[in-house]
mmCIF file of C-alpha atoms in Angstrom:
data_model
loop_
_atom_site.group_PDB
_atom_site.id
_atom_site.type_symbol
_atom_site.label_atom_id
_atom_site.label_comp_id
_atom_site.label_asym_id
_atom_site.label_seq_id
_atom_site.Cartn_x
_atom_site.Cartn_y
_atom_site.Cartn_z
ATOM 1 C CA UNK A 1 6.688 -22.158 -12.295
ATOM 2 C CA UNK A 2 5.362 -23.215 -15.531
ATOM 3 C CA UNK A 3 3.675 -19.711 -16.299
ATOM 4 C CA UNK A 4 6.936 -17.968 -15.735
ATOM 5 C CA UNK A 5 8.352 -19.788 -18.773
ATOM 6 C CA UNK A 6 5.483 -20.767 -21.039
ATOM 7 C CA UNK A 7 2.664 -18.183 -20.082
ATOM 8 C CA UNK A 8 -0.628 -18.668 -18.455
ATOM 9 C CA UNK A 9 -2.584 -21.880 -18.744
ATOM 10 C CA UNK A 10 -6.327 -21.479 -19.370
ATOM 11 C CA UNK A 11 -8.655 -22.300 -16.462
ATOM 12 C CA UNK A 12 -10.695 -25.463 -16.633
ATOM 13 C CA UNK A 13 -14.149 -25.428 -15.110
ATOM 14 C CA UNK A 14 -14.837 -28.045 -12.413
ATOM 15 C CA UNK A 15 -11.355 -28.135 -11.116
ATOM 16 C CA UNK A 16 -10.827 -28.227 -7.315
ATOM 17 C CA UNK A 17 -9.982 -24.717 -5.877
ATOM 18 C CA UNK A 18 -6.346 -25.002 -5.221
ATOM 19 C CA UNK A 19 -5.355 -26.529 -8.566
ATOM 20 C CA UNK A 20 -7.384 -23.924 -10.360
ATOM 21 C CA UNK A 21 -5.744 -21.208 -8.122
ATOM 22 C CA UNK A 22 -2.248 -22.238 -8.860
ATOM 23 C CA UNK A 23 -2.880 -22.398 -12.516
ATOM 24 C CA UNK A 24 -4.474 -18.994 -12.792
ATOM 25 C CA UNK A 25 -2.576 -16.786 -10.144
ATOM 26 C CA UNK A 26 0.248 -14.605 -11.155
ATOM 27 C CA UNK A 27 3.313 -16.619 -9.690
ATOM 28 C CA UNK A 28 5.874 -13.884 -10.295
ATOM 29 C CA UNK A 29 3.850 -11.211 -8.087
ATOM 30 C CA UNK A 30 3.315 -13.896 -5.524
ATOM 31 C CA UNK A 31 7.014 -14.757 -5.443
ATOM 32 C CA UNK A 32 7.954 -11.093 -5.073
ATOM 33 C CA UNK A 33 5.767 -10.683 -2.152
ATOM 34 C CA UNK A 34 7.210 -13.589 -0.312
ATOM 35 C CA UNK A 35 10.570 -12.253 -1.050
ATOM 36 C CA UNK A 36 9.667 -8.928 0.414
ATOM 37 C CA UNK A 37 8.197 -10.443 3.523
ATOM 38 C CA UNK A 38 11.470 -12.552 3.950
ATOM 39 C CA UNK A 39 13.651 -9.371 3.471
ATOM 40 C CA UNK A 40 11.577 -7.580 6.161
ATOM 41 C CA UNK A 41 12.165 -10.306 8.658
ATOM 42 C CA UNK A 42 15.992 -10.223 7.882
ATOM 43 C CA UNK A 43 16.137 -6.381 8.171
ATOM 44 C CA UNK A 44 14.041 -6.543 11.378
ATOM 45 C CA UNK A 45 16.666 -8.879 12.935
ATOM 46 C CA UNK A 46 19.139 -6.043 12.482
ATOM 47 C CA UNK A 47 16.862 -2.918 13.086
ATOM 48 C CA UNK A 48 14.670 -4.025 16.094
ATOM 49 C CA UNK A 49 16.965 -5.130 18.992
ATOM 50 C CA UNK A 50 17.969 -1.585 19.936
ATOM 51 C CA UNK A 51 14.465 -0.494 20.245
ATOM 52 C CA UNK A 52 13.503 -3.718 22.092
ATOM 53 C CA UNK A 53 16.228 -3.182 24.623
ATOM 54 C CA UNK A 54 15.301 0.383 25.264
ATOM 55 C CA UNK A 55 11.706 -0.728 25.957
ATOM 56 C CA UNK A 56 12.760 -3.656 28.174
ATOM 57 C CA UNK A 57 11.832 -6.535 25.873
ATOM 58 C CA UNK A 58 13.725 -9.490 24.563
ATOM 59 C CA UNK A 59 16.041 -8.801 21.596
ATOM 60 C CA UNK A 60 13.967 -10.195 18.931
ATOM 61 C CA UNK A 61 10.460 -9.265 20.508
ATOM 62 C CA UNK A 62 9.528 -7.070 17.459
ATOM 63 C CA UNK A 63 10.800 -9.563 14.976
ATOM 64 C CA UNK A 64 8.625 -12.384 16.570
ATOM 65 C CA UNK A 65 5.729 -9.991 16.410
ATOM 66 C CA UNK A 66 6.409 -9.163 12.832
ATOM 67 C CA UNK A 67 6.779 -12.781 11.905
ATOM 68 C CA UNK A 68 3.275 -13.359 13.663
ATOM 69 C CA UNK A 69 1.517 -10.519 11.874
ATOM 70 C CA UNK A 70 3.334 -11.189 8.568
ATOM 71 C CA UNK A 71 2.204 -14.854 8.574
ATOM 72 C CA UNK A 72 -1.355 -13.789 9.312
ATOM 73 C CA UNK A 73 -1.151 -11.363 6.335
ATOM 74 C CA UNK A 74 0.226 -14.097 4.064
ATOM 75 C CA UNK A 75 -2.738 -16.247 5.025
ATOM 76 C CA UNK A 76 -5.193 -13.558 4.380
ATOM 77 C CA UNK A 77 -3.491 -12.932 1.024
ATOM 78 C CA UNK A 78 -3.687 -16.542 -0.082
ATOM 79 C CA UNK A 79 -7.489 -16.754 1.077
ATOM 80 C CA UNK A 80 -8.346 -13.534 -0.737
ATOM 81 C CA UNK A 81 -6.441 -14.237 -3.945
ATOM 82 C CA UNK A 82 -8.676 -17.532 -4.181
ATOM 83 C CA UNK A 83 -11.931 -15.551 -4.201
ATOM 84 C CA UNK A 84 -13.919 -14.558 -7.243
ATOM 85 C CA UNK A 85 -13.966 -10.787 -7.995
ATOM 86 C CA UNK A 86 -17.655 -10.464 -7.121
ATOM 87 C CA UNK A 87 -17.000 -11.971 -3.643
ATOM 88 C CA UNK A 88 -13.939 -9.742 -3.228
ATOM 89 C CA UNK A 89 -16.199 -6.648 -4.181
ATOM 90 C CA UNK A 90 -18.875 -7.639 -1.567
ATOM 91 C CA UNK A 91 -16.355 -8.191 1.209
ATOM 92 C CA UNK A 92 -14.420 -5.049 0.351
ATOM 93 C CA UNK A 93 -17.720 -2.973 0.659
ATOM 94 C CA UNK A 94 -18.294 -4.412 4.126
ATOM 95 C CA UNK A 95 -14.681 -3.803 5.185
ATOM 96 C CA UNK A 96 -14.814 -0.278 3.880
ATOM 97 C CA UNK A 97 -17.905 0.429 5.773
ATOM 98 C CA UNK A 98 -16.175 -0.742 8.972
ATOM 99 C CA UNK A 99 -13.029 1.006 8.327
ATOM 100 C CA UNK A 100 -14.894 4.202 7.519
ATOM 101 C CA UNK A 101 -16.813 4.078 10.789
ATOM 102 C CA UNK A 102 -13.575 3.523 12.678
ATOM 103 C CA UNK A 103 -11.927 6.250 11.068
ATOM 104 C CA UNK A 104 -14.874 8.676 11.966
ATOM 105 C CA UNK A 105 -14.465 7.541 15.526
ATOM 106 C CA UNK A 106 -10.711 8.469 15.870
ATOM 107 C CA UNK A 107 -11.129 11.982 17.093
ATOM 108 C CA UNK A 108 -13.222 10.696 20.176
ATOM 109 C CA UNK A 109 -11.656 7.291 20.898
ATOM 110 C CA UNK A 110 -8.283 7.431 19.198
ATOM 111 C CA UNK A 111 -4.691 8.034 20.383
ATOM 112 C CA UNK A 112 -1.649 9.621 18.995
ATOM 113 C CA UNK A 113 0.975 7.711 21.069
ATOM 114 C CA UNK A 114 2.835 11.059 21.484
ATOM 115 C CA UNK A 115 3.331 11.600 17.735
ATOM 116 C CA UNK A 116 1.075 14.603 17.292
ATOM 117 C CA UNK A 117 -1.445 12.756 14.845
ATOM 118 C CA UNK A 118 -4.403 10.734 16.246
ATOM 119 C CA UNK A 119 -4.300 7.762 13.825
ATOM 120 C CA UNK A 120 -4.571 4.721 16.049
ATOM 121 C CA UNK A 121 -6.909 2.758 18.325
ATOM 122 C CA UNK A 122 -5.053 1.375 21.350
ATOM 123 C CA UNK A 123 -6.236 -2.183 22.237
ATOM 124 C CA UNK A 124 -3.625 -2.646 24.909
ATOM 125 C CA UNK A 125 -1.769 -5.589 23.420
ATOM 126 C CA UNK A 126 -1.661 -3.885 19.957
ATOM 127 C CA UNK A 127 -2.796 -0.786 18.119
ATOM 128 C CA UNK A 128 -5.043 -0.653 14.952
ATOM 129 C CA UNK A 129 -4.688 2.060 12.274
ATOM 130 C CA UNK A 130 -8.020 2.278 10.365
ATOM 131 C CA UNK A 131 -6.744 4.301 7.446
ATOM 132 C CA UNK A 132 -4.487 1.262 6.476
ATOM 133 C CA UNK A 133 -7.636 -0.965 6.024
ATOM 134 C CA UNK A 134 -9.564 1.744 4.451
ATOM 135 C CA UNK A 135 -7.320 2.083 1.488
ATOM 136 C CA UNK A 136 -8.047 -1.352 -0.204
ATOM 137 C CA UNK A 137 -11.666 -1.088 0.591
ATOM 138 C CA UNK A 138 -11.871 2.493 -0.873
ATOM 139 C CA UNK A 139 -10.186 1.298 -3.970
ATOM 140 C CA UNK A 140 -12.641 -1.324 -4.783
ATOM 141 C CA UNK A 141 -15.777 0.729 -3.851
ATOM 142 C CA UNK A 142 -14.509 3.778 -6.031
ATOM 143 C CA UNK A 143 -13.717 1.368 -8.945
ATOM 144 C CA UNK A 144 -17.325 -0.012 -8.522
ATOM 145 C CA UNK A 145 -18.900 3.316 -8.822
ATOM 146 C CA UNK A 146 -16.792 4.147 -11.830
ATOM 147 C CA UNK A 147 -17.544 1.065 -13.616
ATOM 148 C CA UNK A 148 -21.166 1.355 -12.883
ATOM 149 C CA UNK A 149 -21.215 4.765 -14.585
ATOM 150 C CA UNK A 150 -20.106 2.897 -17.690
ATOM 151 C CA UNK A 151 -23.367 0.986 -17.884
ATOM 152 C CA UNK A 152 -26.174 1.899 -19.974
ATOM 153 C CA UNK A 153 -28.553 3.981 -17.680
ATOM 154 C CA UNK A 154 -26.173 3.645 -14.790
ATOM 155 C CA UNK A 155 -25.809 5.987 -11.869
ATOM 156 C CA UNK A 156 -23.193 8.998 -11.892
ATOM 157 C CA UNK A 157 -20.572 6.724 -10.254
ATOM 158 C CA UNK A 158 -17.652 9.090 -10.950
ATOM 159 C CA UNK A 159 -19.336 11.851 -9.197
ATOM 160 C CA UNK A 160 -20.077 9.549 -6.248
ATOM 161 C CA UNK A 161 -16.488 8.424 -6.035
ATOM 162 C CA UNK A 162 -15.189 12.114 -6.095
ATOM 163 C CA UNK A 163 -17.519 13.020 -3.198
ATOM 164 C CA UNK A 164 -16.407 9.876 -1.250
ATOM 165 C CA UNK A 165 -12.727 10.617 -1.960
ATOM 166 C CA UNK A 166 -13.135 14.294 -0.762
ATOM 167 C CA UNK A 167 -14.938 13.286 2.469
ATOM 168 C CA UNK A 168 -12.192 10.718 3.233
ATOM 169 C CA UNK A 169 -9.372 13.147 2.238
ATOM 170 C CA UNK A 170 -10.736 15.793 4.711
ATOM 171 C CA UNK A 171 -11.095 13.115 7.507
ATOM 172 C CA UNK A 172 -7.454 12.085 7.028
ATOM 173 C CA UNK A 173 -6.186 15.620 6.998
ATOM 174 C CA UNK A 174 -7.922 16.401 10.327
ATOM 175 C CA UNK A 175 -5.899 13.704 12.086
ATOM 176 C CA UNK A 176 -3.631 14.862 10.428
ATOM 177 C CA UNK A 177 -2.321 12.191 8.237
ATOM 178 C CA UNK A 178 -1.441 13.919 4.857
ATOM 179 C CA UNK A 179 0.506 10.964 3.608
ATOM 180 C CA UNK A 180 -2.458 8.601 3.573
ATOM 181 C CA UNK A 181 -4.767 11.429 2.327
ATOM 182 C CA UNK A 182 -2.351 11.945 -0.584
ATOM 183 C CA UNK A 183 -2.322 8.063 -1.353
ATOM 184 C CA UNK A 184 -5.997 7.899 -1.380
ATOM 185 C CA UNK A 185 -6.150 10.780 -3.800
ATOM 186 C CA UNK A 186 -3.612 9.439 -6.014
ATOM 187 C CA UNK A 187 -5.272 5.940 -6.133
ATOM 188 C CA UNK A 188 -8.539 7.684 -7.108
ATOM 189 C CA UNK A 189 -6.781 9.801 -9.725
ATOM 190 C CA UNK A 190 -5.326 6.718 -11.414
ATOM 191 C CA UNK A 191 -8.572 4.866 -11.575
ATOM 192 C CA UNK A 192 -10.278 8.265 -12.820
ATOM 193 C CA UNK A 193 -7.673 8.544 -15.514
ATOM 194 C CA UNK A 194 -8.103 4.868 -16.554
ATOM 195 C CA UNK A 195 -11.894 5.264 -16.605
ATOM 196 C CA UNK A 196 -11.458 8.068 -19.355
ATOM 197 C CA UNK A 197 -11.344 11.400 -17.534
ATOM 198 C CA UNK A 198 -10.542 14.369 -19.392
ATOM 199 C CA UNK A 199 -6.998 15.657 -19.078
ATOM 200 C CA UNK A 200 -8.153 19.273 -18.275
ATOM 201 C CA UNK A 201 -10.383 17.979 -15.686
ATOM 202 C CA UNK A 202 -7.339 16.202 -13.952
ATOM 203 C CA UNK A 203 -5.281 19.213 -14.311
ATOM 204 C CA UNK A 204 -7.957 21.262 -12.487
ATOM 205 C CA UNK A 205 -8.181 18.797 -9.756
ATOM 206 C CA UNK A 206 -4.355 18.907 -9.391
ATOM 207 C CA UNK A 207 -4.703 22.723 -9.116
ATOM 208 C CA UNK A 208 -7.252 22.189 -6.299
ATOM 209 C CA UNK A 209 -4.964 19.871 -4.496
ATOM 210 C CA UNK A 210 -2.049 22.392 -4.556
ATOM 211 C CA UNK A 211 -4.444 25.123 -3.288
ATOM 212 C CA UNK A 212 -5.454 22.731 -0.567
ATOM 213 C CA UNK A 213 -1.742 22.057 0.334
ATOM 214 C CA UNK A 214 -1.273 25.747 0.630
ATOM 215 C CA UNK A 215 -4.054 26.151 3.051
ATOM 216 C CA UNK A 216 -2.898 23.189 5.124
ATOM 217 C CA UNK A 217 0.635 24.822 5.194
ATOM 218 C CA UNK A 218 -0.850 28.008 6.449
ATOM 219 C CA UNK A 219 -3.137 26.433 9.172
ATOM 220 C CA UNK A 220 -1.414 23.077 10.300
ATOM 221 C CA UNK A 221 1.803 23.486 12.428
ATOM 222 C CA UNK A 222 2.454 19.606 11.825
ATOM 223 C CA UNK A 223 2.267 19.942 8.030
ATOM 224 C CA UNK A 224 4.232 23.197 7.888
ATOM 225 C CA UNK A 225 7.075 21.818 10.017
ATOM 226 C CA UNK A 226 7.407 18.785 7.771
ATOM 227 C CA UNK A 227 7.494 20.929 4.597
ATOM 228 C CA UNK A 228 9.982 23.424 6.062
ATOM 229 C CA UNK A 229 12.261 20.645 7.148
ATOM 230 C CA UNK A 230 12.190 19.233 3.644
ATOM 231 C CA UNK A 231 12.814 22.635 1.980
ATOM 232 C CA UNK A 232 15.588 23.477 4.231
ATOM 233 C CA UNK A 233 18.894 22.887 2.316
ATOM 234 C CA UNK A 234 20.758 22.051 5.536
ATOM 235 C CA UNK A 235 19.865 18.719 7.161
ATOM 236 C CA UNK A 236 20.107 18.730 10.970
ATOM 237 C CA UNK A 237 22.290 15.550 11.567
ATOM 238 C CA UNK A 238 20.479 14.762 14.880
ATOM 239 C CA UNK A 239 17.018 14.322 13.098
ATOM 240 C CA UNK A 240 15.620 11.196 11.731
ATOM 241 C CA UNK A 241 16.186 12.365 8.170
ATOM 242 C CA UNK A 242 19.871 13.350 9.010
ATOM 243 C CA UNK A 243 20.550 9.860 10.518
ATOM 244 C CA UNK A 244 18.770 8.136 7.495
ATOM 245 C CA UNK A 245 20.630 10.040 4.758
ATOM 246 C CA UNK A 246 24.013 9.532 6.558
ATOM 247 C CA UNK A 247 23.291 5.767 6.812
ATOM 248 C CA UNK A 248 22.544 5.564 3.037
ATOM 249 C CA UNK A 249 25.809 7.355 2.352
ATOM 250 C CA UNK A 250 27.879 5.034 4.564
ATOM 251 C CA UNK A 251 26.455 2.098 3.248
ATOM 252 C CA UNK A 252 27.751 2.729 -0.391
ATOM 253 C CA UNK A 253 27.304 -0.213 -3.102
ATOM 254 C CA UNK A 254 27.894 -3.228 -0.760
ATOM 255 C CA UNK A 255 27.094 -1.990 2.781
ATOM 256 C CA UNK A 256 29.133 -1.991 5.871
ATOM 257 C CA UNK A 257 28.256 -5.572 6.701
ATOM 258 C CA UNK A 258 25.525 -7.570 8.505
ATOM 259 C CA UNK A 259 25.074 -6.235 11.903
ATOM 260 C CA UNK A 260 27.644 -3.431 11.723
ATOM 261 C CA UNK A 261 25.328 -0.702 11.044
ATOM 262 C CA UNK A 262 24.986 2.216 13.525
ATOM 263 C CA UNK A 263 21.673 3.939 12.267
ATOM 264 C CA UNK A 264 19.536 1.622 14.203
ATOM 265 C CA UNK A 265 20.832 2.863 17.459
ATOM 266 C CA UNK A 266 19.870 6.356 16.502
ATOM 267 C CA UNK A 267 16.600 6.167 14.651
ATOM 268 C CA UNK A 268 13.378 5.481 16.810
ATOM 269 C CA UNK A 269 11.617 4.440 13.657
ATOM 270 C CA UNK A 270 14.457 2.309 12.235
ATOM 271 C CA UNK A 271 12.332 -0.735 12.132
ATOM 272 C CA UNK A 272 9.179 1.054 10.519
ATOM 273 C CA UNK A 273 9.382 4.281 8.446
ATOM 274 C CA UNK A 274 13.134 4.167 7.936
ATOM 275 C CA UNK A 275 13.790 0.555 7.418
ATOM 276 C CA UNK A 276 15.241 1.137 4.019
ATOM 277 C CA UNK A 277 18.051 3.216 5.724
ATOM 278 C CA UNK A 278 18.950 0.141 7.709
ATOM 279 C CA UNK A 279 19.036 -1.971 4.366
ATOM 280 C CA UNK A 280 21.199 0.708 2.563
ATOM 281 C CA UNK A 281 23.689 0.955 5.460
ATOM 282 C CA UNK A 282 24.185 -2.968 6.229
ATOM 283 C CA UNK A 283 23.661 -4.294 2.702
ATOM 284 C CA UNK A 284 24.255 -1.234 0.413
ATOM 285 C CA UNK A 285 22.854 -0.067 -2.739
ATOM 286 C CA UNK A 286 22.584 -3.618 -4.183
ATOM 287 C CA UNK A 287 19.891 -4.608 -1.677
ATOM 288 C CA UNK A 288 17.984 -1.261 -2.214
ATOM 289 C CA UNK A 289 17.882 -1.793 -5.983
ATOM 290 C CA UNK A 290 16.732 -5.469 -5.418
ATOM 291 C CA UNK A 291 13.875 -4.113 -3.218
ATOM 292 C CA UNK A 292 12.958 -1.570 -5.697
ATOM 293 C CA UNK A 293 13.101 -4.304 -8.531
ATOM 294 C CA UNK A 294 10.596 -6.454 -6.497
ATOM 295 C CA UNK A 295 8.044 -3.602 -6.071
ATOM 296 C CA UNK A 296 8.380 -2.750 -9.792
ATOM 297 C CA UNK A 297 7.817 -6.338 -10.834
ATOM 298 C CA UNK A 298 4.575 -6.368 -8.766
ATOM 299 C CA UNK A 299 3.296 -3.253 -10.256
ATOM 300 C CA UNK A 300 4.373 -3.928 -14.045
ATOM 301 C CA UNK A 301 3.292 -7.546 -13.991
ATOM 302 C CA UNK A 302 -0.225 -6.581 -12.549
ATOM 303 C CA UNK A 303 -0.752 -3.854 -15.014
ATOM 304 C CA UNK A 304 0.264 -5.979 -17.937
ATOM 305 C CA UNK A 305 -2.237 -8.596 -17.002
ATOM 306 C CA UNK A 306 -4.863 -6.052 -16.342
ATOM 307 C CA UNK A 307 -4.414 -4.635 -19.831
ATOM 308 C CA UNK A 308 -6.011 -7.895 -21.178
ATOM 309 C CA UNK A 309 -9.004 -7.562 -18.702
ATOM 310 C CA UNK A 310 -12.355 -6.600 -20.222
ATOM 311 C CA UNK A 311 -14.305 -6.146 -17.248
ATOM 312 C CA UNK A 312 -14.234 -2.291 -16.284
ATOM 313 C CA UNK A 313 -14.513 -2.895 -12.557
ATOM 314 C CA UNK A 314 -11.592 -5.535 -12.369
ATOM 315 C CA UNK A 315 -9.470 -3.248 -14.648
ATOM 316 C CA UNK A 316 -10.054 -0.188 -12.619
ATOM 317 C CA UNK A 317 -9.831 -1.835 -9.054
ATOM 318 C CA UNK A 318 -6.758 -3.713 -10.081
ATOM 319 C CA UNK A 319 -5.018 -0.693 -11.323
ATOM 320 C CA UNK A 320 -5.795 1.290 -8.310
ATOM 321 C CA UNK A 321 -4.584 -1.386 -5.923
ATOM 322 C CA UNK A 322 -1.252 -2.010 -7.880
ATOM 323 C CA UNK A 323 -0.529 1.732 -8.017
ATOM 324 C CA UNK A 324 -1.113 2.466 -4.309
ATOM 325 C CA UNK A 325 1.225 -0.455 -3.275
ATOM 326 C CA UNK A 326 3.885 0.831 -5.687
ATOM 327 C CA UNK A 327 3.300 4.571 -4.630
ATOM 328 C CA UNK A 328 3.337 3.865 -1.046
ATOM 329 C CA UNK A 329 6.739 1.986 -1.408
ATOM 330 C CA UNK A 330 8.025 4.911 -3.475
ATOM 331 C CA UNK A 331 7.073 7.347 -0.957
ATOM 332 C CA UNK A 332 8.631 5.520 1.930
ATOM 333 C CA UNK A 333 12.032 5.242 0.168
ATOM 334 C CA UNK A 334 11.639 8.819 -1.235
ATOM 335 C CA UNK A 335 11.448 10.178 2.300
ATOM 336 C CA UNK A 336 14.530 8.312 3.366
ATOM 337 C CA UNK A 337 16.630 9.860 0.687
ATOM 338 C CA UNK A 338 15.047 13.323 1.125
ATOM 339 C CA UNK A 339 13.228 13.377 -2.202
ATOM 340 C CA UNK A 340 10.002 13.742 -0.402
ATOM 341 C CA UNK A 341 8.762 15.343 2.823
ATOM 342 C CA UNK A 342 8.371 13.063 5.937
ATOM 343 C CA UNK A 343 5.175 11.157 5.662
ATOM 344 C CA UNK A 344 5.205 8.524 8.294
ATOM 345 C CA UNK A 345 4.229 5.898 5.922
ATOM 346 C CA UNK A 346 5.662 2.179 6.080
ATOM 347 C CA UNK A 347 7.280 0.086 3.463
ATOM 348 C CA UNK A 348 4.627 -2.596 2.455
ATOM 349 C CA UNK A 349 5.589 -6.217 3.716
ATOM 350 C CA UNK A 350 9.171 -4.861 4.706
ATOM 351 C CA UNK A 351 8.536 -2.440 7.562
ATOM 352 C CA UNK A 352 7.237 -3.635 11.110
ATOM 353 C CA UNK A 353 3.513 -2.801 11.930
ATOM 354 C CA UNK A 354 0.586 -5.095 12.319
ATOM 355 C CA UNK A 355 -1.958 -2.882 10.616
ATOM 356 C CA UNK A 356 0.250 -2.162 7.758
ATOM 357 C CA UNK A 357 1.365 -5.639 6.949
ATOM 358 C CA UNK A 358 -2.220 -7.208 7.258
ATOM 359 C CA UNK A 359 -3.768 -4.372 5.257
ATOM 360 C CA UNK A 360 -0.931 -4.957 2.583
ATOM 361 C CA UNK A 361 -1.786 -8.566 2.466
ATOM 362 C CA UNK A 362 -5.544 -7.753 1.894
ATOM 363 C CA UNK A 363 -4.678 -5.386 -0.711
ATOM 364 C CA UNK A 364 -2.314 -7.619 -2.580
ATOM 365 C CA UNK A 365 -4.622 -10.513 -2.217
ATOM 366 C CA UNK A 366 -7.323 -8.507 -3.957
ATOM 367 C CA UNK A 367 -4.864 -7.548 -6.629
ATOM 368 C CA UNK A 368 -3.890 -11.200 -7.083
ATOM 369 C CA UNK A 369 -7.741 -12.247 -7.228
ATOM 370 C CA UNK A 370 -8.318 -9.465 -9.867
ATOM 371 C CA UNK A 371 -5.196 -10.482 -12.181
ATOM 372 C CA UNK A 372 -5.878 -14.242 -12.245
ATOM 373 C CA UNK A 373 -6.269 -15.767 -15.586
ATOM 374 C CA UNK A 374 -9.850 -15.975 -16.669
ATOM 375 C CA UNK A 375 -11.835 -16.470 -19.882
ATOM 376 C CA UNK A 376 -12.474 -12.973 -21.399
ATOM 377 C CA UNK A 377 -15.174 -13.905 -23.840
ATOM 378 C CA UNK A 378 -15.901 -11.775 -26.933
ATOM 379 C CA UNK A 379 -16.084 -8.108 -26.645
ATOM 380 C CA UNK A 380 -19.304 -8.267 -28.549
ATOM 381 C CA UNK A 381 -20.950 -10.541 -25.929
ATOM 382 C CA UNK A 382 -19.921 -8.078 -23.162
ATOM 383 C CA UNK A 383 -21.559 -5.227 -24.969
ATOM 384 C CA UNK A 384 -24.590 -7.096 -25.543
ATOM 385 C CA UNK A 385 -24.843 -7.909 -21.956
ATOM 386 C CA UNK A 386 -24.499 -4.410 -20.879
ATOM 387 C CA UNK A 387 -27.299 -3.308 -23.324
ATOM 388 C CA UNK A 388 -29.971 -5.772 -21.917
#
């Protein structure tokens, strides 16, 4: 906890891995992640028993699974955060290739579990959603391309990253999974902006996105149905959004009490996409603000540490990872209060879901690895190194 009070302690070469990691890692971010995981288990105790009873399982079946997947995610997070940025980049490239191949195979081997979108592989004992694992790998690969374009005589990395982004967005839109497609596009846009993109170009790309949304609305019944439901001023109280907004309203400032909420008996996705509605109903606005504060701390702390980073790749990758974690949380909560159309997106580390929580562990582990305190050297030395 020393860093929280006195600031970062410079790394000393030759130290064992664990002491060096502990001195250089961002303990505020790490503490927030562990707090979110604990809150997720607490909310799972309230939200999952109705679904477990409906499916014929033990009352805390889904909580036990969440504890298992969450523990695995925390282990992955710790291991990843101890890696060097170079090793993180190499493993991220391999993981991205594997996830990209898996994503391409979904139309043939995937399943939709009756939800109208082919996003998963069914393994019998569990399911895997490739797009969750694609996100952190994509951010690192795109950051690598953009950073390479800054090198003297380097490749047109920004163009490569744009082409890769368009391909992935189209693949996700075909599932359809417009929420993940928007998140991928946003992550790329943040990195492109940080890398020095002209504002006019970003405005033009935003216009293309709006045009693409118009086409999707005209040709995708799944997309049009969600947009129409969002724009409709009257909320059907028997829909998921109706149940969620009513639960948030009933919760007030301090909630109706632990275990006293009713929304979990009506919402089929109370333990996943609408977990924040359970939190708002039983624990009130105070709990929701605490969750928002934890996510805000992760994003702000990470960006502040990345401002001191002189390596373009680390700065770009870290910004992209921090922003997609924060924006995914914002989208999930925005859907529950009807500020955004329904997206089918989980709340990182809080919602139930094996693929989601493990992929979040990988993403935040990478973020912690990139934001660790390390000697920056003189800016002149870095420029000389590029010119050789």
